[in-house]
């Protein structure tokens, strides 16, 4: 099928041919801080796509039914609901402002017509119910159409109210607020496979909540030393196992992952498994620890593997092998010689996320210059793509990008020194079943689809 | 999206220059054979300064980013250890203040505590700036990376040593009346001499005064991050 894609659609890289589908967000160069997207998450069916931003807002997109309208649209995502999840708060006790930025959104599995999601900022987690209303009742007996109560003595006949269609209204209402359980900044939330509990993790502690109970939570991991002078490590991410409701993992700033079994004890300070790759002595530097700090950890859908993202690479671990990862994928190794400058401008502390595709055959993560990387675990091929307005013609295929590390720069390559480190893709999401990806580039959300699919 | 808060001359300089990143090898671990082949590091001291600056900045936040703080402190410790390979240090404990101040800031929001810390950090910054004055070649450079072959200051370790001694001699004692100067009066400090200026031919570690011991280093770290200031009883001038 060589050349079937037409000009500009190389079949190199993966078997996928990613094409632009949609972009959401303002176009102008001046980006308002509040509009910067801070989290992206598909729900379990992939029909809903939620984003959170620094202004504390959540925007949910819904995929259009494919049988409606144009057949080639393959289901576009349109705004379904927008609401203010968190407001800036002031902690009077500490004289500190609490940012309203949404750090994470996690969907709950759908159990009825309504949708539920958890959203969190640095301190407070909220459970939101998103429900539709497309009918209203008319013909009440005790009140008029405009709501005024009717005098009961005047009623001479009874009627049965009838339901009439109305314009679809999507309502978001906060059903639970889980507050006051975290001294430090929440970096992760994860819904358990039992669908009743979830965890929230901050720099030093992990708490277990029941979705119905807001006034207490159980602390299951606490790495705060008795003497804060001895603090050398913090928790960076945590997640529940997708199938085993007693298993969770958490990653650290030292590049280690601990797997805990809640059945072994109430407090999971002692891990059941400890994952760490021995340091390569030839690449040791002052920045070794910083670049080994894990910014994201994700179980595979199968539950057999987990993936970790550190500054320069993505690693896939077999849960049965603690000594080293089974796969290591370099994201932007050309940055290794620039670490000092990246330390200086604080980019070395950027926290990139990573995600699996539905079948666990591919993984994706972001980079700088609005580049994002995909790795096919079966074919061992990888590709660098770019989310930009220039490549935003409808159904235009994305051309693989290449960074030139030295010597002669070929045409269409970009040199390391020309990369824009302000354009970072930290948050990406992959549809749980189909070849659709969502990529957050600052204040814009790009949606790409695989042409072949 | 880049570093916020503390404005430094370096940032303005970098904005004028192109965005390119320079390739660095001088930060390679001294113990590594590759390091011997690269040009000898002009400074772990520049990196030390930079890390101290970051630490200051981090601590100034109302609620420091713990991850950032811990990573910077660990890096600082690693750099410090590499700057004195001759002295065998026991595992240097975390600069006592950094997270404890962070924690206490979190826990109690003691305004007086943070105010005194902030003022000490100001003084330290002021010392750094003043330290630049006698070196005309580096006047445009912020504390840290030196320009060309200018012998850089040794970083924070130098600030409170001989250089400060010079400043005191210049009659700027008024600046330091709030600070316990018993440290500077200590005869362990070797007065400023050429021997302390790191030449490009050696790593900075070799130029360090050999009289420095663990206690002194600990004290230095303490002062840098403010513990000493906080633990001292108020002097007569307060």
CSV table of N, CA and C in Angstrom, one decimal, chain A residues 212-284:
chain,number,residue,atom,x,y,z
A,212,UNK,N,-18.4,7.5,49.1
A,212,UNK,CA,-19.6,8.0,49.7
A,212,UNK,C,-19.2,8.8,51.0
A,213,UNK,N,-18.0,8.7,51.4
A,213,UNK,CA,-17.7,9.3,52.7
A,213,UNK,C,-16.6,10.4,52.6
A,214,UNK,N,-17.0,11.6,53.0
A,214,UNK,CA,-16.1,12.7,52.8
A,214,UNK,C,-15.5,13.2,54.1
A,215,UNK,N,-15.9,12.7,55.2
A,215,UNK,CA,-15.4,13.3,56.4
A,215,UNK,C,-14.2,12.5,57.0
A,216,UNK,N,-13.9,11.5,56.3
A,216,UNK,CA,-12.6,10.8,56.8
A,216,UNK,C,-12.0,10.0,55.7
A,217,UNK,N,-10.7,9.9,55.8
A,217,UNK,CA,-10.0,9.0,54.8
A,217,UNK,C,-8.9,8.3,55.6
A,218,UNK,N,-8.4,7.2,55.0
A,218,UNK,CA,-7.4,6.4,55.7
A,218,UNK,C,-6.1,6.6,55.0
A,219,UNK,N,-5.1,6.9,55.9
A,219,UNK,CA,-3.8,7.0,55.4
A,219,UNK,C,-3.1,5.7,55.2
A,220,UNK,N,-2.7,5.4,53.9
A,220,UNK,CA,-2.1,4.1,53.7
A,220,UNK,C,-0.6,4.1,53.4
A,221,UNK,N,-0.1,5.3,53.0
A,221,UNK,CA,1.3,5.4,52.9
A,221,UNK,C,1.8,6.7,53.4
A,222,UNK,N,2.8,6.7,54.2
A,222,UNK,CA,3.3,7.9,54.8
A,222,UNK,C,4.9,7.8,54.8
A,223,UNK,N,5.5,8.7,54.0
A,223,UNK,CA,6.9,8.6,53.9
A,223,UNK,C,7.6,9.8,54.6
A,224,UNK,N,6.7,10.5,55.3
A,224,UNK,CA,7.3,11.7,56.0
A,224,UNK,C,8.2,11.3,57.1
A,225,UNK,N,9.5,11.7,57.1
A,225,UNK,CA,10.4,11.3,58.1
A,225,UNK,C,10.0,12.1,59.4
A,226,UNK,N,10.4,11.5,60.5
A,226,UNK,CA,10.1,12.1,61.8
A,226,UNK,C,10.8,13.5,61.9
A,227,UNK,N,12.0,13.5,61.3
A,227,UNK,CA,12.7,14.8,61.3
A,227,UNK,C,12.8,15.2,59.8
A,228,UNK,N,12.1,16.3,59.5
A,228,UNK,CA,12.1,16.8,58.1
A,228,UNK,C,13.4,17.0,57.5
A,229,UNK,N,14.4,17.2,58.4
A,229,UNK,CA,15.8,17.4,57.9
A,229,UNK,C,16.2,16.2,57.1
A,230,UNK,N,15.7,15.0,57.4
A,230,UNK,CA,16.1,13.8,56.8
A,230,UNK,C,15.3,13.5,55.5
A,231,UNK,N,14.5,14.4,55.1
A,231,UNK,CA,13.7,14.2,53.8
A,231,UNK,C,14.6,14.3,52.6
A,232,UNK,N,14.6,13.2,51.9
A,232,UNK,CA,15.4,13.2,50.6
A,232,UNK,C,14.6,12.7,49.4
A,233,UNK,N,13.3,12.3,49.7
A,233,UNK,CA,12.6,11.7,48.6
A,233,UNK,C,11.1,12.1,48.8
A,234,UNK,N,10.4,12.3,47.7
A,234,UNK,CA,9.0,12.5,47.7
A,234,UNK,C,8.2,11.6,46.8
A,235,UNK,N,6.9,11.5,47.0
A,235,UNK,CA,6.1,10.7,46.1
A,235,UNK,C,5.7,11.6,44.9
A,236,UNK,N,5.8,11.0,43.8
A,236,UNK,CA,5.5,11.8,42.6
A,236,UNK,C,4.3,11.4,41.8
A,237,UNK,N,3.9,10.1,42.0
A,237,UNK,CA,2.7,9.6,41.3
A,237,UNK,C,2.2,8.3,42.0
A,238,UNK,N,0.9,8.0,41.9
A,238,UNK,CA,0.4,6.8,42.4
A,238,UNK,C,-0.8,6.3,41.6
A,239,UNK,N,-1.0,5.0,41.6
A,239,UNK,CA,-2.1,4.5,40.8
A,239,UNK,C,-2.5,3.1,41.4
A,240,UNK,N,-3.8,2.8,41.3
A,240,UNK,CA,-4.3,1.5,41.7
A,240,UNK,C,-4.1,0.6,40.5
A,241,UNK,N,-4.0,-0.7,40.8
A,241,UNK,CA,-3.9,-1.7,39.8
A,241,UNK,C,-5.3,-1.8,39.1
A,242,UNK,N,-5.3,-2.0,37.8
A,242,UNK,CA,-6.6,-2.0,37.1
A,242,UNK,C,-7.6,-3.1,37.5
A,243,UNK,N,-7.0,-4.2,38.0
A,243,UNK,CA,-7.9,-5.4,38.3
A,243,UNK,C,-7.8,-5.8,39.8
A,244,UNK,N,-6.6,-5.7,40.3
A,244,UNK,CA,-6.5,-6.2,41.7
A,244,UNK,C,-6.7,-5.0,42.7
A,245,UNK,N,-7.8,-5.0,43.4
A,245,UNK,CA,-8.2,-3.9,44.1
A,245,UNK,C,-7.3,-3.6,45.4
A,246,UNK,N,-6.5,-4.6,45.7
A,246,UNK,CA,-5.6,-4.4,46.9
A,246,UNK,C,-4.2,-3.9,46.5
A,247,UNK,N,-4.0,-3.8,45.2
A,247,UNK,CA,-2.6,-3.4,44.8
A,247,UNK,C,-2.5,-2.0,44.3
A,248,UNK,N,-1.5,-1.3,44.7
A,248,UNK,CA,-1.3,0.1,44.2
A,248,UNK,C,0.2,0.2,44.0
A,249,UNK,N,0.6,1.2,43.2
A,249,UNK,CA,2.0,1.5,43.1
A,249,UNK,C,2.2,3.0,43.3
A,250,UNK,N,3.4,3.4,43.8
A,250,UNK,CA,3.7,4.8,43.8
A,250,UNK,C,5.2,5.0,43.4
A,251,UNK,N,5.4,6.1,42.7
A,251,UNK,CA,6.8,6.4,42.2
A,251,UNK,C,7.4,7.5,43.1
A,252,UNK,N,8.7,7.7,43.0
A,252,UNK,CA,9.4,8.7,43.8
A,252,UNK,C,10.3,9.6,43.0
A,253,UNK,N,10.7,10.6,43.7
A,253,UNK,CA,11.6,11.5,43.0
A,253,UNK,C,13.0,10.9,42.8
A,254,UNK,N,13.3,9.8,43.3
A,254,UNK,CA,14.6,9.1,43.2
A,254,UNK,C,14.5,8.0,42.1
A,255,UNK,N,13.4,8.0,41.4
A,255,UNK,CA,13.3,7.0,40.3
A,255,UNK,C,13.0,5.6,40.7
A,256,UNK,N,12.4,5.5,41.8
A,256,UNK,CA,12.0,4.1,42.2
A,256,UNK,C,10.5,4.0,42.2
A,257,UNK,N,10.0,2.7,42.2
A,257,UNK,CA,8.6,2.5,42.2
A,257,UNK,C,8.3,1.4,43.3
A,258,UNK,N,7.4,1.7,44.1
A,258,UNK,CA,7.0,0.7,45.2
A,258,UNK,C,5.6,0.2,44.9
A,259,UNK,N,5.5,-1.1,45.0
A,259,UNK,CA,4.2,-1.7,44.8
A,259,UNK,C,3.7,-2.2,46.2
A,260,UNK,N,2.5,-1.8,46.6
A,260,UNK,CA,2.0,-2.1,47.9
A,260,UNK,C,0.8,-3.0,47.8
A,261,UNK,N,0.7,-3.8,48.8
A,261,UNK,CA,-0.5,-4.7,48.9
A,261,UNK,C,-1.3,-4.3,50.1
A,262,UNK,N,-2.5,-3.8,50.0
A,262,UNK,CA,-3.2,-3.3,51.1
A,262,UNK,C,-3.7,-4.5,52.0
A,263,UNK,N,-3.5,-5.7,51.6
A,263,UNK,CA,-4.0,-6.8,52.4
A,263,UNK,C,-2.9,-7.1,53.5
A,264,UNK,N,-1.7,-6.7,53.2
A,264,UNK,CA,-0.6,-7.1,54.1
A,264,UNK,C,-0.6,-6.3,55.4
A,265,UNK,N,-1.0,-5.0,55.4
A,265,UNK,CA,-1.1,-4.3,56.6
A,265,UNK,C,-1.9,-3.0,56.3
A,266,UNK,N,-2.4,-2.4,57.3
A,266,UNK,CA,-3.2,-1.2,57.2
A,266,UNK,C,-2.3,-0.1,56.6
A,267,UNK,N,-1.1,0.0,57.1
A,267,UNK,CA,-0.2,1.1,56.6
A,267,UNK,C,0.8,0.4,55.7
A,268,UNK,N,0.8,0.9,54.5
A,268,UNK,CA,1.6,0.2,53.5
A,268,UNK,C,3.0,0.9,53.4
A,269,UNK,N,3.6,1.2,54.5
A,269,UNK,CA,4.9,1.8,54.4
A,269,UNK,C,5.9,0.8,53.9
A,270,UNK,N,5.7,-0.4,54.2
A,270,UNK,CA,6.6,-1.4,53.7
A,270,UNK,C,6.1,-2.0,52.4
A,271,UNK,N,6.9,-1.9,51.4
A,271,UNK,CA,6.4,-2.2,50.1
A,271,UNK,C,6.5,-3.8,49.9
A,272,UNK,N,5.6,-4.2,49.0
A,272,UNK,CA,5.7,-5.6,48.6
A,272,UNK,C,6.7,-5.8,47.5
A,273,UNK,N,6.9,-4.9,46.6
A,273,UNK,CA,7.9,-4.9,45.6
A,273,UNK,C,8.5,-3.6,45.4
A,274,UNK,N,9.8,-3.6,45.0
A,274,UNK,CA,10.6,-2.4,44.9
A,274,UNK,C,11.2,-2.4,43.5
A,275,UNK,N,10.9,-1.5,42.7
A,275,UNK,CA,11.4,-1.5,41.3
A,275,UNK,C,12.4,-0.3,41.2
A,276,UNK,N,13.6,-0.7,40.8
A,276,UNK,CA,14.6,0.3,40.5
A,276,UNK,C,15.6,-0.2,39.6
A,277,UNK,N,16.0,0.6,38.6
A,277,UNK,CA,17.0,0.2,37.7
A,277,UNK,C,18.4,0.7,38.2
A,278,UNK,N,19.4,-0.1,38.2
A,278,UNK,CA,20.7,0.3,38.7
A,278,UNK,C,21.2,1.5,37.8
A,279,UNK,N,21.8,2.4,38.4
A,279,UNK,CA,22.3,3.6,37.7
A,279,UNK,C,23.5,3.2,36.8
A,280,UNK,N,23.4,3.7,35.6
A,280,UNK,CA,24.5,3.5,34.6
A,280,UNK,C,25.7,4.4,35.0
A,281,UNK,N,26.8,3.9,35.4
A,281,UNK,CA,27.9,4.7,35.9
A,281,UNK,C,28.5,5.6,34.9
A,282,UNK,N,28.3,5.3,33.6
A,282,UNK,CA,28.9,6.1,32.6
A,282,UNK,C,28.1,7.3,32.3
A,283,UNK,N,26.9,7.4,32.8
A,283,UNK,CA,26.1,8.6,32.5
A,283,UNK,C,25.8,9.4,33.8
A,284,UNK,N,26.6,9.1,34.8
A,284,UNK,CA,26.4,9.7,36.1
A,284,UNK,C,26.7,11.2,36.0
